[in-house]
Each structure stands twice: as C-alpha cells, then as structure tokens.
Amino acid sequence: MMNKPSKSYDLYVSLQGNDEWTGCLTEPAEDDTDGPLATLTEARDRVRALKQTGQLPGPITVWIRGGRYSITEPIVFGAEDSGPVTYAAYPGEQAILDGGRRIEHWRLERRGEQEVWVAEIPDVAEGRWYFRQLFVNGERRPRARLPKVGPEPERRQFYWMEDVPGCSLTDSALFDGSDAFRCAPGDIQNWQHLADVEVVVLHYWVEERMPVASFDEETCLVRSSRRSIFRLTDDTAGRFAKYYVDNVFEALSEPGEWYLERDTGRLYYIPMPGETPGSTEVVAPRITQLLKLVGDPDEGRYVEFLRFKGLTLQHTDWYQPPGGRDPTIGHGKPLSTREY
C-alpha cells in the first residue's frame, strides 16, 4: 500500500521516480501517473516553491529511497532553502549520493617486474577534469609520493624544509606565506612531469598544497605556483615546515599506488594482489562537493535549520558549508570521502 501525502508535507525521492510527478508517493503508482521525484535537486525546488507560496506551515521531510544517486554537480542550498527541513534516507534503506565516475578501458603495461594498468582519460588531457583521489573497490588508494609512508613507525616520515627565503622562525607573522623554499639535497629532483608534482605542507591545523613551478638543482630552491597561506614553519618543532611530495611518477613503485599525468590524461595504477581489470571497480571523484550551503553572512542571509540524516556520501574530495548556520548532518555514513 502506498503512502498518501501527510500533513507534515513529506516528499519522496526514488531512482524509480519522475521529476514530473508530485513526489507525494513512496513508489510509482500502478498506472505510472504519479509517484516519487527522481532527483534531490527537484525535491529542493519543490520545498522552495512551497515556502515561497506560503504552503509550508511547518517542518518538512524529504525521504530518499535506497539506491545510488549519481551527482554530477553540487546540490546548492541557499538562504531561501532554510528549514526546518530534513533530507533523510528512507527507513531501513541506504541512500547513496555518489560524486564519482568509474574508470574503465584499462590496458596492461610493465615497469620492470611490475604490472601497471593504464587508462586514457580525454577529459583530463583536455583540461575539463582533474582529481587527487582514487577509490578501488570502495577503498581509497594513495598517490605515488615521497618519502614513502606506511603504518610502521619507521615509515611515518616526512621531509623538512631547510630554509624559506624571507621567512624568520621567530619574527614572521602567522599569515606571512611564501611561494618558495629550499629543500635538503636529494629530497626533490627535476622529475619528469614536474608540473604534476605537489608539495604537501603539514603544519598548524592545515594541509597546504603547493604545486611545483620550478626547481633549481644547484641551489635546491623550489618555487611554487601557489603562495602558502601560513608561514612555512612547523608549529611545534621550532624549525621550518615538514612536507611530502605528491603525484611523482618516478615514485610509482608499490601495489595500490597511482599517478595521474595531466598533459596526456593517462592514469597509472599498480594493482594490489588479486586485482584484475575485469573484477575491479576504480572510481575517481568528478566533483569536489555533493552538498553546498551558500549564504551571505554580511547581508544576514544564512542557510539555517537544514538536517541531512542517514545519507551515505561517496567519492568526493571534501564537504564545505560556507555561510551556513545551524546545519546538521546526523547519523550519516560519509564513506569514501574526504572531509575538511
């Protein structure tokens, strides 16, 4: 038996839905003339319209039926979408918001004794797509980096900056950022595809990524195309900042590692034991945010009293709610996602 609309103005979203329907039924009617909506975006717009026409006297819940919803661009909530509104997984079902894209059509190559999978991604080569994370069979895989890292204490290592021109360990202000530093000899080299390499600085409470623009082997001076926000010092060690270098082709050497070559759009992956192209799902994020809250605090326009409950978020880089106030994410499962 299908649920009829209640006084609480519940709406429903389903993979079997249709954005032309009312959204007031939990599943399609037998004659396919009505049923749930198909997208979360349309559900947001319906709630917005109810508010604007004064037909929403109280709280509303948007129930999202189980299944995997492919999200190709962030779902944006503004001040006009403020609640109380709850977007929740339907009871007993897993609703997945998926921002990833599957990588297929691998060819096999060899690097020495190792098998390497290679995929051609035209959207990367043409500058329409780039990603810094890769998920294989639901698990995050590391980019090829130096120094190598692992769970063993002896592999929890970083490089340390030797000097930062114009930066003092004692007198520089916290936000006195830099776009250059000197490394210890041998830590950085003039690697192939140097422009693909990122210096990842770990200091204070942040991780700063500084793409390498150039490297002088004689002076060990590294220049970045992006200036750091904070001064390049460590917050506890009394020395210049620690870092590692990420996405280094020459560092691609261990099972589970991958490397993305921006100019050619080639993705390289060293499989784990037992993985085959036919039985392995490889997914890369195609968007950086699934849900985006956009307010204007200077104008007093806040995104308020939205609740996201029980939703599974997958294959994204990070979730960031700018200009929001009183948003809640409750009892969700942010799997295969990186949050800041």
Short mmCIF file of C-alpha atoms in Angstrom, two decimals:
data_model
loop_
_atom_site.label_atom_id
_atom_site.label_comp_id
_atom_site.label_asym_id
_atom_site.label_seq_id
_atom_site.Cartn_x
_atom_site.Cartn_y
_atom_site.Cartn_z
CA MET A 1 0.00 0.00 0.00
CA MET A 2 1.37 3.42 -0.95
CA ASN A 3 1.54 6.31 1.48
CA LYS A 4 -0.54 9.37 0.68
CA PRO A 5 0.73 12.86 1.43
CA SER A 6 0.55 13.71 5.11
CA LYS A 7 0.05 16.98 6.92
CA SER A 8 3.77 17.08 7.54
CA TYR A 9 4.31 17.60 3.80
CA ASP A 10 6.62 14.65 3.38
CA LEU A 11 8.16 14.31 -0.07
CA TYR A 12 9.86 11.26 -1.57
CA VAL A 13 12.76 10.74 -3.98
CA SER A 14 13.46 7.43 -5.72
CA LEU A 15 15.57 6.03 -8.54
CA GLN A 16 12.24 4.86 -9.98
CA GLY A 17 10.81 8.37 -9.68
CA ASN A 18 9.99 11.11 -12.15
CA ASP A 19 10.54 14.83 -11.62
CA GLU A 20 7.18 15.48 -13.33
CA TRP A 21 5.31 13.64 -10.57
CA THR A 22 4.06 15.09 -7.27
CA GLY A 23 6.67 13.41 -5.08
CA CYS A 24 3.96 12.57 -2.56
CA LEU A 25 4.05 8.77 -3.01
CA THR A 26 6.74 6.42 -1.78
CA GLU A 27 6.79 4.47 -5.06
CA PRO A 28 5.32 4.77 -8.55
CA ALA A 29 1.57 4.29 -8.87
CA GLU A 30 0.41 1.17 -10.68
CA ASP A 31 -0.64 3.24 -13.71
CA ASP A 32 2.62 5.24 -13.70
CA THR A 33 0.78 8.55 -13.47
CA ASP A 34 2.27 9.63 -10.15
CA GLY A 35 4.95 8.71 -7.66
CA PRO A 36 8.17 9.96 -6.08
CA LEU A 37 10.52 12.51 -7.56
CA ALA A 38 13.71 11.38 -9.29
CA THR A 39 16.28 13.88 -8.01
CA LEU A 40 17.23 15.64 -4.83
CA THR A 41 17.55 18.87 -6.81
CA GLU A 42 13.90 18.74 -7.82
CA ALA A 43 12.90 17.96 -4.22
CA ARG A 44 14.79 21.05 -3.06
CA ASP A 45 12.99 23.14 -5.69
CA ARG A 46 9.59 21.78 -4.62
CA VAL A 47 10.30 22.68 -1.00
CA ARG A 48 11.46 26.13 -2.09
CA ALA A 49 8.24 26.67 -4.06
CA LEU A 50 6.08 25.58 -1.13
CA LYS A 51 7.83 28.11 1.09
CA GLN A 52 7.52 30.92 -1.43
CA THR A 53 3.77 30.35 -1.87
CA GLY A 54 3.12 30.07 1.86
CA GLN A 55 2.03 26.43 1.66
CA LEU A 56 4.62 25.17 4.14
CA PRO A 57 3.33 25.98 7.63
CA GLY A 58 5.63 23.56 9.44
CA PRO A 59 8.64 21.23 9.14
CA ILE A 60 9.04 19.00 6.09
CA THR A 61 10.98 15.79 5.50
CA VAL A 62 12.30 14.69 2.12
CA TRP A 63 12.66 10.91 2.25
CA ILE A 64 15.26 9.48 -0.15
CA ARG A 65 14.69 5.87 -1.13
CA GLY A 66 17.55 3.40 -1.26
CA GLY A 67 19.99 3.26 -4.15
CA ARG A 68 22.94 5.07 -5.69
CA TYR A 69 22.25 8.59 -6.94
CA SER A 70 24.86 9.88 -9.38
CA ILE A 71 25.62 13.52 -8.59
CA THR A 72 27.35 15.39 -11.42
CA GLU A 73 27.35 18.86 -9.85
CA PRO A 74 26.92 20.13 -6.28
CA ILE A 75 23.38 20.44 -4.97
CA VAL A 76 23.27 24.04 -3.77
CA PHE A 77 21.16 25.23 -0.84
CA GLY A 78 20.72 28.95 -0.28
CA ALA A 79 19.09 31.04 2.43
CA GLU A 80 15.76 30.54 0.68
CA ASP A 81 16.07 26.80 1.35
CA SER A 82 16.32 27.21 5.13
CA GLY A 83 14.22 24.91 7.26
CA PRO A 84 13.23 23.27 9.36
CA VAL A 85 13.76 20.82 6.51
CA THR A 86 15.17 17.29 6.83
CA TYR A 87 16.66 15.30 3.95
CA ALA A 88 16.79 11.73 5.20
CA ALA A 89 17.39 8.19 4.00
CA TYR A 90 14.15 6.24 3.88
CA PRO A 91 13.86 3.99 6.97
CA GLY A 92 15.69 0.71 6.53
CA GLU A 93 17.28 1.71 3.20
CA GLN A 94 20.70 3.03 2.18
CA ALA A 95 20.57 6.19 0.08
CA ILE A 96 23.96 6.93 -1.51
CA LEU A 97 24.92 10.28 -3.02
CA ASP A 98 27.80 9.41 -5.34
CA GLY A 99 30.08 12.05 -6.85
CA GLY A 100 32.37 9.60 -8.61
CA ARG A 101 32.96 8.41 -12.15
CA ARG A 102 34.10 4.91 -12.99
CA ILE A 103 37.43 4.50 -14.80
CA GLU A 104 37.39 1.75 -17.42
CA HIS A 105 39.16 0.51 -20.57
CA TRP A 106 42.49 -0.32 -18.94
CA ARG A 107 45.48 -1.62 -20.84
CA LEU A 108 48.30 -3.53 -19.19
CA GLU A 109 51.94 -2.41 -19.26
CA ARG A 110 55.04 -3.44 -17.37
CA ARG A 111 57.52 -1.32 -15.46
CA GLY A 112 60.38 -3.64 -14.73
CA GLU A 113 58.92 -6.59 -12.85
CA GLN A 114 55.61 -4.87 -12.07
CA GLU A 115 52.32 -4.87 -13.92
CA VAL A 116 50.85 -1.40 -14.35
CA TRP A 117 47.34 -0.55 -15.52
CA VAL A 118 46.99 2.49 -17.78
CA ALA A 119 43.76 4.29 -18.69
CA GLU A 120 43.39 7.17 -21.13
CA ILE A 121 41.09 9.94 -19.83
CA PRO A 122 40.48 12.57 -22.55
CA ASP A 123 38.65 14.93 -20.16
CA VAL A 124 41.84 15.21 -18.08
CA ALA A 125 44.06 15.77 -21.12
CA GLU A 126 41.70 18.49 -22.37
CA GLY A 127 41.63 20.27 -19.01
CA ARG A 128 37.99 19.53 -18.15
CA TRP A 129 38.68 17.21 -15.23
CA TYR A 130 41.32 16.58 -12.60
CA PHE A 131 41.28 14.56 -9.41
CA ARG A 132 43.53 13.94 -6.44
CA GLN A 133 41.86 10.84 -5.06
CA LEU A 134 41.15 7.37 -6.37
CA PHE A 135 38.95 4.64 -4.90
CA VAL A 136 39.40 0.98 -5.76
CA ASN A 137 36.71 -1.48 -4.70
CA GLY A 138 35.49 1.09 -2.18
CA GLU A 139 38.90 1.81 -0.64
CA ARG A 140 40.95 4.95 -1.02
CA ARG A 141 44.30 4.38 -2.74
CA PRO A 142 47.37 6.60 -2.22
CA ARG A 143 49.01 8.69 -4.92
CA ALA A 144 52.67 7.95 -5.59
CA ARG A 145 54.59 10.12 -3.12
CA LEU A 146 57.93 10.68 -1.44
CA PRO A 147 59.02 9.84 1.13
CA LYS A 148 57.12 6.57 1.15
CA VAL A 149 54.71 6.13 4.01
CA GLY A 150 53.20 3.15 5.82
CA PRO A 151 51.74 2.10 9.16
CA GLU A 152 55.11 1.04 10.53
CA PRO A 153 56.79 3.69 12.75
CA GLU A 154 59.92 3.75 10.58
CA ARG A 155 57.77 4.65 7.54
CA ARG A 156 55.97 7.57 9.12
CA GLN A 157 58.38 10.03 7.58
CA PHE A 158 58.38 13.49 6.07
CA TYR A 159 60.89 15.85 4.52
CA TRP A 160 61.80 19.11 6.24
CA MET A 161 62.39 22.46 4.58
CA GLU A 162 65.97 23.67 5.03
CA ASP A 163 65.22 27.37 4.56
CA VAL A 164 62.43 29.71 3.46
CA PRO A 165 63.66 32.95 1.84
CA GLY A 166 62.30 35.97 3.67
CA CYS A 167 60.81 33.92 6.49
CA SER A 168 62.06 34.05 10.07
CA LEU A 169 61.47 31.26 12.56
CA THR A 170 60.85 33.83 15.28
CA ASP A 171 59.72 37.12 13.75
CA SER A 172 57.49 36.31 10.77
CA ALA A 173 53.74 36.72 11.19
CA LEU A 174 51.48 33.68 11.04
CA PHE A 175 49.92 34.69 7.71
CA ASP A 176 53.26 35.63 6.11
CA GLY A 177 53.07 32.97 3.41
CA SER A 178 55.73 32.03 0.87
CA ASP A 179 55.92 30.60 -2.63
CA ALA A 180 59.48 29.25 -2.37
CA PHE A 181 61.70 27.20 -0.07
CA ARG A 182 64.96 25.29 -0.10
CA CYS A 183 64.91 21.54 0.32
CA ALA A 184 67.64 19.21 1.52
CA PRO A 185 69.79 17.86 -1.34
CA GLY A 186 68.11 14.87 -2.98
CA ASP A 187 64.65 15.37 -1.49
CA ILE A 188 63.31 16.93 -4.69
CA GLN A 189 64.68 16.42 -8.19
CA ASN A 190 63.92 17.59 -11.71
CA TRP A 191 61.50 14.76 -12.19
CA GLN A 192 59.61 14.02 -15.38
CA HIS A 193 56.34 16.00 -15.45
CA LEU A 194 57.50 18.23 -12.59
CA ALA A 195 54.41 20.43 -13.05
CA ASP A 196 52.24 17.50 -11.90
CA VAL A 197 54.04 17.34 -8.55
CA GLU A 198 52.54 18.93 -5.44
CA VAL A 199 54.37 19.81 -2.24
CA VAL A 200 52.01 18.99 0.64
CA VAL A 201 52.88 21.06 3.71
CA LEU A 202 51.64 19.80 7.08
CA HIS A 203 51.70 22.49 9.74
CA TYR A 204 49.45 24.13 12.30
CA TRP A 205 45.98 22.74 11.76
CA VAL A 206 46.07 22.69 7.96
CA GLU A 207 47.38 20.82 4.94
CA GLU A 208 48.59 23.23 2.26
CA ARG A 209 49.16 22.08 -1.30
CA MET A 210 51.78 23.95 -3.32
CA PRO A 211 52.14 22.90 -6.99
CA VAL A 212 55.78 22.88 -8.11
CA ALA A 213 56.55 25.53 -10.74
CA SER A 214 60.33 25.08 -10.93
CA PHE A 215 63.31 23.52 -9.18
CA ASP A 216 66.95 24.62 -9.20
CA GLU A 217 69.19 21.62 -8.56
CA GLU A 218 72.23 23.78 -7.73
CA THR A 219 70.55 25.86 -5.02
CA CYS A 220 67.81 23.34 -4.09
CA LEU A 221 65.30 26.19 -4.44
CA VAL A 222 61.73 25.05 -5.05
CA ARG A 223 59.26 27.57 -6.43
CA SER A 224 55.51 27.06 -6.36
CA SER A 225 52.73 28.49 -8.50
CA ARG A 226 50.71 28.98 -5.32
CA ARG A 227 51.71 31.00 -2.28
CA SER A 228 51.09 29.38 1.09
CA ILE A 229 48.54 30.97 3.39
CA PHE A 230 50.59 30.43 6.54
CA ARG A 231 54.30 30.96 7.10
CA LEU A 232 56.25 27.84 6.22
CA THR A 233 57.27 26.87 9.73
CA ASP A 234 56.38 23.97 11.99
CA ASP A 235 54.08 24.82 14.87
CA THR A 236 55.85 22.64 17.46
CA ALA A 237 59.37 21.70 16.31
CA GLY A 238 60.92 25.18 16.14
CA ARG A 239 62.05 24.68 12.55
CA PHE A 240 60.81 25.18 9.02
CA ALA A 241 57.81 23.13 7.90
CA LYS A 242 57.64 19.43 7.17
CA TYR A 243 56.19 18.20 3.90
CA TYR A 244 55.94 15.39 1.40
CA VAL A 245 55.83 15.48 -2.40
CA ASP A 246 52.75 14.01 -4.04
CA ASN A 247 51.97 12.65 -7.52
CA VAL A 248 55.55 11.79 -8.51
CA PHE A 249 55.74 9.43 -11.50
CA GLU A 250 59.19 8.15 -10.51
CA ALA A 251 57.79 7.21 -7.07
CA LEU A 252 55.18 4.85 -8.55
CA SER A 253 56.53 1.57 -7.23
CA GLU A 254 54.20 -0.19 -4.77
CA PRO A 255 50.89 -2.06 -5.19
CA GLY A 256 47.93 0.23 -4.65
CA GLU A 257 49.73 3.40 -5.78
CA TRP A 258 48.58 5.54 -8.68
CA TYR A 259 49.72 8.55 -10.69
CA LEU A 260 47.79 10.96 -12.93
CA GLU A 261 49.58 12.65 -15.83
CA ARG A 262 47.74 15.87 -16.55
CA ASP A 263 49.09 16.65 -20.05
CA THR A 264 48.28 13.26 -21.57
CA GLY A 265 45.34 12.32 -19.36
CA ARG A 266 46.96 8.98 -18.53
CA LEU A 267 46.13 7.32 -15.22
CA TYR A 268 48.64 4.74 -13.98
CA TYR A 269 47.74 2.23 -11.27
CA ILE A 270 49.73 -0.66 -9.77
CA PRO A 271 47.16 -3.31 -8.80
CA MET A 272 47.00 -4.99 -5.44
CA PRO A 273 47.47 -8.78 -5.39
CA GLY A 274 44.42 -10.50 -6.86
CA GLU A 275 43.02 -7.43 -8.61
CA THR A 276 42.13 -7.74 -12.30
CA PRO A 277 40.62 -5.10 -14.59
CA GLY A 278 37.50 -7.20 -15.09
CA SER A 279 36.75 -7.62 -11.38
CA THR A 280 37.93 -4.28 -10.02
CA GLU A 281 35.87 -1.10 -9.69
CA VAL A 282 38.02 2.03 -9.97
CA VAL A 283 36.27 5.34 -9.25
CA ALA A 284 37.58 8.91 -9.27
CA PRO A 285 35.73 11.96 -7.91
CA ARG A 286 34.34 14.21 -10.62
CA ILE A 287 33.14 16.92 -8.22
CA THR A 288 34.57 18.35 -5.02
CA GLN A 289 31.27 18.84 -3.19
CA LEU A 290 27.99 16.95 -3.09
CA LEU A 291 26.05 19.37 -0.92
CA LYS A 292 26.85 23.07 -0.89
CA LEU A 293 25.36 25.59 1.54
CA VAL A 294 25.71 29.14 0.23
CA GLY A 295 24.65 32.07 2.40
CA ASP A 296 25.65 35.70 2.74
CA PRO A 297 26.51 36.47 6.38
CA ASP A 298 27.31 40.10 5.55
CA GLU A 299 23.71 40.54 4.42
CA GLY A 300 22.29 38.44 7.24
CA ARG A 301 21.24 35.69 4.82
CA TYR A 302 22.04 32.38 6.48
CA VAL A 303 21.29 28.82 5.48
CA GLU A 304 19.56 27.64 8.64
CA PHE A 305 17.94 24.57 10.14
CA LEU A 306 18.68 22.06 7.42
CA ARG A 307 19.20 18.48 8.53
CA PHE A 308 20.81 15.71 6.47
CA LYS A 309 20.17 12.37 8.14
CA GLY A 310 21.32 8.87 7.34
CA LEU A 311 22.71 9.66 3.89
CA THR A 312 25.83 7.95 2.58
CA LEU A 313 28.22 10.31 0.77
CA GLN A 314 30.72 8.71 -1.58
CA HIS A 315 33.55 9.61 -3.93
CA THR A 316 34.11 13.30 -3.26
CA ASP A 317 37.06 15.40 -2.19
CA TRP A 318 35.54 17.45 0.63
CA TYR A 319 32.39 18.91 2.10
CA GLN A 320 32.37 22.62 2.95
CA PRO A 321 29.34 24.62 4.23
CA PRO A 322 30.11 28.32 3.64
CA GLY A 323 27.75 30.93 5.02
CA GLY A 324 25.66 28.40 6.90
CA ARG A 325 24.21 28.43 10.37
CA ASP A 326 22.62 25.55 12.26
CA PRO A 327 23.09 22.87 9.58
CA THR A 328 23.09 19.32 10.90
CA ILE A 329 24.44 16.12 9.44
CA GLY A 330 23.14 13.30 11.59
CA HIS A 331 23.77 9.56 11.58
CA GLY A 332 25.16 9.60 8.06
CA LYS A 333 27.93 7.49 6.61
CA PRO A 334 30.48 9.63 4.75
CA LEU A 335 32.16 6.65 3.11
CA SER A 336 34.89 7.03 0.53
CA THR A 337 35.01 10.76 1.08
CA ARG A 338 37.50 13.27 2.36
CA GLU A 339 36.22 15.96 4.68
CA TYR A 340 37.78 19.19 5.84
#
